[in-house]
Coordinates of C-alpha atoms in Angstrom, one line a residue:
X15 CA -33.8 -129.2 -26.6
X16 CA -33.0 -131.8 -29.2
X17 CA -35.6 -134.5 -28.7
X18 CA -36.9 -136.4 -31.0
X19 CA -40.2 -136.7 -29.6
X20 CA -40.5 -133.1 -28.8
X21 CA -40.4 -132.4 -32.6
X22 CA -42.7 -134.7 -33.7
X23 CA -45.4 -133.0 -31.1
X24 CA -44.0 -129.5 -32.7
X25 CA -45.0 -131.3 -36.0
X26 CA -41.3 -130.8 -37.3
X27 CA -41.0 -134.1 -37.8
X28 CA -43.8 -136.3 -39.5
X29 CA -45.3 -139.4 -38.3
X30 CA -48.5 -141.2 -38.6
X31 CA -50.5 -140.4 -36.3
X32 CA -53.2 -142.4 -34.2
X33 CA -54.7 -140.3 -31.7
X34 CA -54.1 -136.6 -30.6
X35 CA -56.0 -134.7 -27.6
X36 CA -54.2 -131.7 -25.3
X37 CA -51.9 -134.0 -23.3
X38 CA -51.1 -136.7 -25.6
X39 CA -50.2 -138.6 -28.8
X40 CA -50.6 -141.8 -30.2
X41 CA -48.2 -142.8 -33.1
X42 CA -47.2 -145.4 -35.5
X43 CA -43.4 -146.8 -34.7
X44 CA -41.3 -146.5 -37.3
X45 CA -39.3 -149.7 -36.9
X46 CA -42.0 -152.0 -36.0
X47 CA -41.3 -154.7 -33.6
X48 CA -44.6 -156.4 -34.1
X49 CA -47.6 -156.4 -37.0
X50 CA -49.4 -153.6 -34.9
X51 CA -46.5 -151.4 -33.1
X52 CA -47.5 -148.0 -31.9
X53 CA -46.5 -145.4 -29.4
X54 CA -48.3 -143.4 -26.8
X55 CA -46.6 -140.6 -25.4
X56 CA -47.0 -137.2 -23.1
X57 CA -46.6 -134.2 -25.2
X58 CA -45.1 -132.6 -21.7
X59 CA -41.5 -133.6 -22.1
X60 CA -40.8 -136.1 -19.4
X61 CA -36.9 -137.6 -19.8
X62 CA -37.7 -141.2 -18.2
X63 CA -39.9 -143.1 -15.5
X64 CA -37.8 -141.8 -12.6
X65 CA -38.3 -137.9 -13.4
X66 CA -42.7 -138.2 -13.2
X67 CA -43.7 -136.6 -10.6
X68 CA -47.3 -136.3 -8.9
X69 CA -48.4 -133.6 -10.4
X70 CA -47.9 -135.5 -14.3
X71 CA -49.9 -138.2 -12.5
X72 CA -52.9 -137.2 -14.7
X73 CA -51.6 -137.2 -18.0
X74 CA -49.2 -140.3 -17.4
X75 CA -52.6 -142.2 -16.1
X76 CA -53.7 -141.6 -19.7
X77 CA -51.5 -143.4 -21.8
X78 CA -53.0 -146.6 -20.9
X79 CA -56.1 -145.5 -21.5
X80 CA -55.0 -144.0 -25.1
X81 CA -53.4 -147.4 -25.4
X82 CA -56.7 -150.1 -24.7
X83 CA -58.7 -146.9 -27.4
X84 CA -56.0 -147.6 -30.0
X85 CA -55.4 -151.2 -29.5
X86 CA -59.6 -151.7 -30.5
X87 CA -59.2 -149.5 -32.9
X88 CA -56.5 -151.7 -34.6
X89 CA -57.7 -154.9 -33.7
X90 CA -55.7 -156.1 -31.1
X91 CA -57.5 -155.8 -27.8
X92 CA -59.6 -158.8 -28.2
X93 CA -56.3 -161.0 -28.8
X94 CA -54.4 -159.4 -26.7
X95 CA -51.0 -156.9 -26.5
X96 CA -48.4 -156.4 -25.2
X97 CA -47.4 -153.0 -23.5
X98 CA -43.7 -151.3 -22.6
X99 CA -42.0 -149.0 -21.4
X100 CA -38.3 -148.7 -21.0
X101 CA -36.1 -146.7 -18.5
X102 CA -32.5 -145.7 -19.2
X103 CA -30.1 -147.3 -21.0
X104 CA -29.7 -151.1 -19.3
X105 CA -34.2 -150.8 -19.5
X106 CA -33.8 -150.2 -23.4
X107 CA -34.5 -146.7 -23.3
X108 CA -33.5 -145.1 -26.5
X109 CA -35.5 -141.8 -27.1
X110 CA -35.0 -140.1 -23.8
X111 CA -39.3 -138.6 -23.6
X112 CA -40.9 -141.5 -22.0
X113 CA -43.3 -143.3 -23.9
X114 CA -45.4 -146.1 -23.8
X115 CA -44.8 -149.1 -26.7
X116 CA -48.1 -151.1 -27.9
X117 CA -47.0 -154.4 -29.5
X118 CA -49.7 -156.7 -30.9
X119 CA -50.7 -158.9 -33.9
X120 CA -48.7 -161.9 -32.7
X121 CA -48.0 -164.1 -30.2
X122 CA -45.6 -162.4 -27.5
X123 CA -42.9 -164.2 -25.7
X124 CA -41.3 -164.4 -21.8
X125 CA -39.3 -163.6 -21.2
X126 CA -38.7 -160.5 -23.0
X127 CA -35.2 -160.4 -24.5

């Protein structure tokens, strides 16, 4: 498997990293889109939104949480942030491991372009 994502939770590729337990990871993006622009993603390769199934129900039902614990941590939370996740190629999907963006620091806009 050639994912991107996949190596970065292999540690073959580096990144800076934000939070880390069994299940998943919390990451700095490297073309920020935003002051504060993170990622939170399953360290279970999942391709996109329409392949989770029930039994990743526990593990997807902690990015969000991984999200609000990062978004204090960097200051955000009281402002306010925006979160996103893309699906396939018309949804903006461009690493095929879903993941959750975190997008704060700055007034966000709708719609979303």
């Amino acid at each position: 498997m050639d994912c991107l994502f996949c190596k970065l939770v292999n540690g073959d590729i580096p990144a800076t990293i934000l939070y880390q337990d069994d299940d998943v990871i919390a990451f700095e993006d490297i073309a920020p889109q935003a002051p504060t622009h993170f990622l939170v993603i399953p360290k279970k390769h999942i391709t996109t939104l329409n392949d989770i199934t029930l039994e990743d129900a526990p593990v997807i039902g902690k990015l969000p949480l991984v999200a609000a614990q990062v978004a204090k941590e960097k200051g955000i939370a009281e402002d306010g942030y925006r979160v996103v996740m893309n699906c396939n190629e018309m949804g903006g999907q461009t690493v095929y491991h879903i993941h959750m963006h975190v997008l704060g620091g700055r007034d966000m806009t709708w719609p979303p372009g």
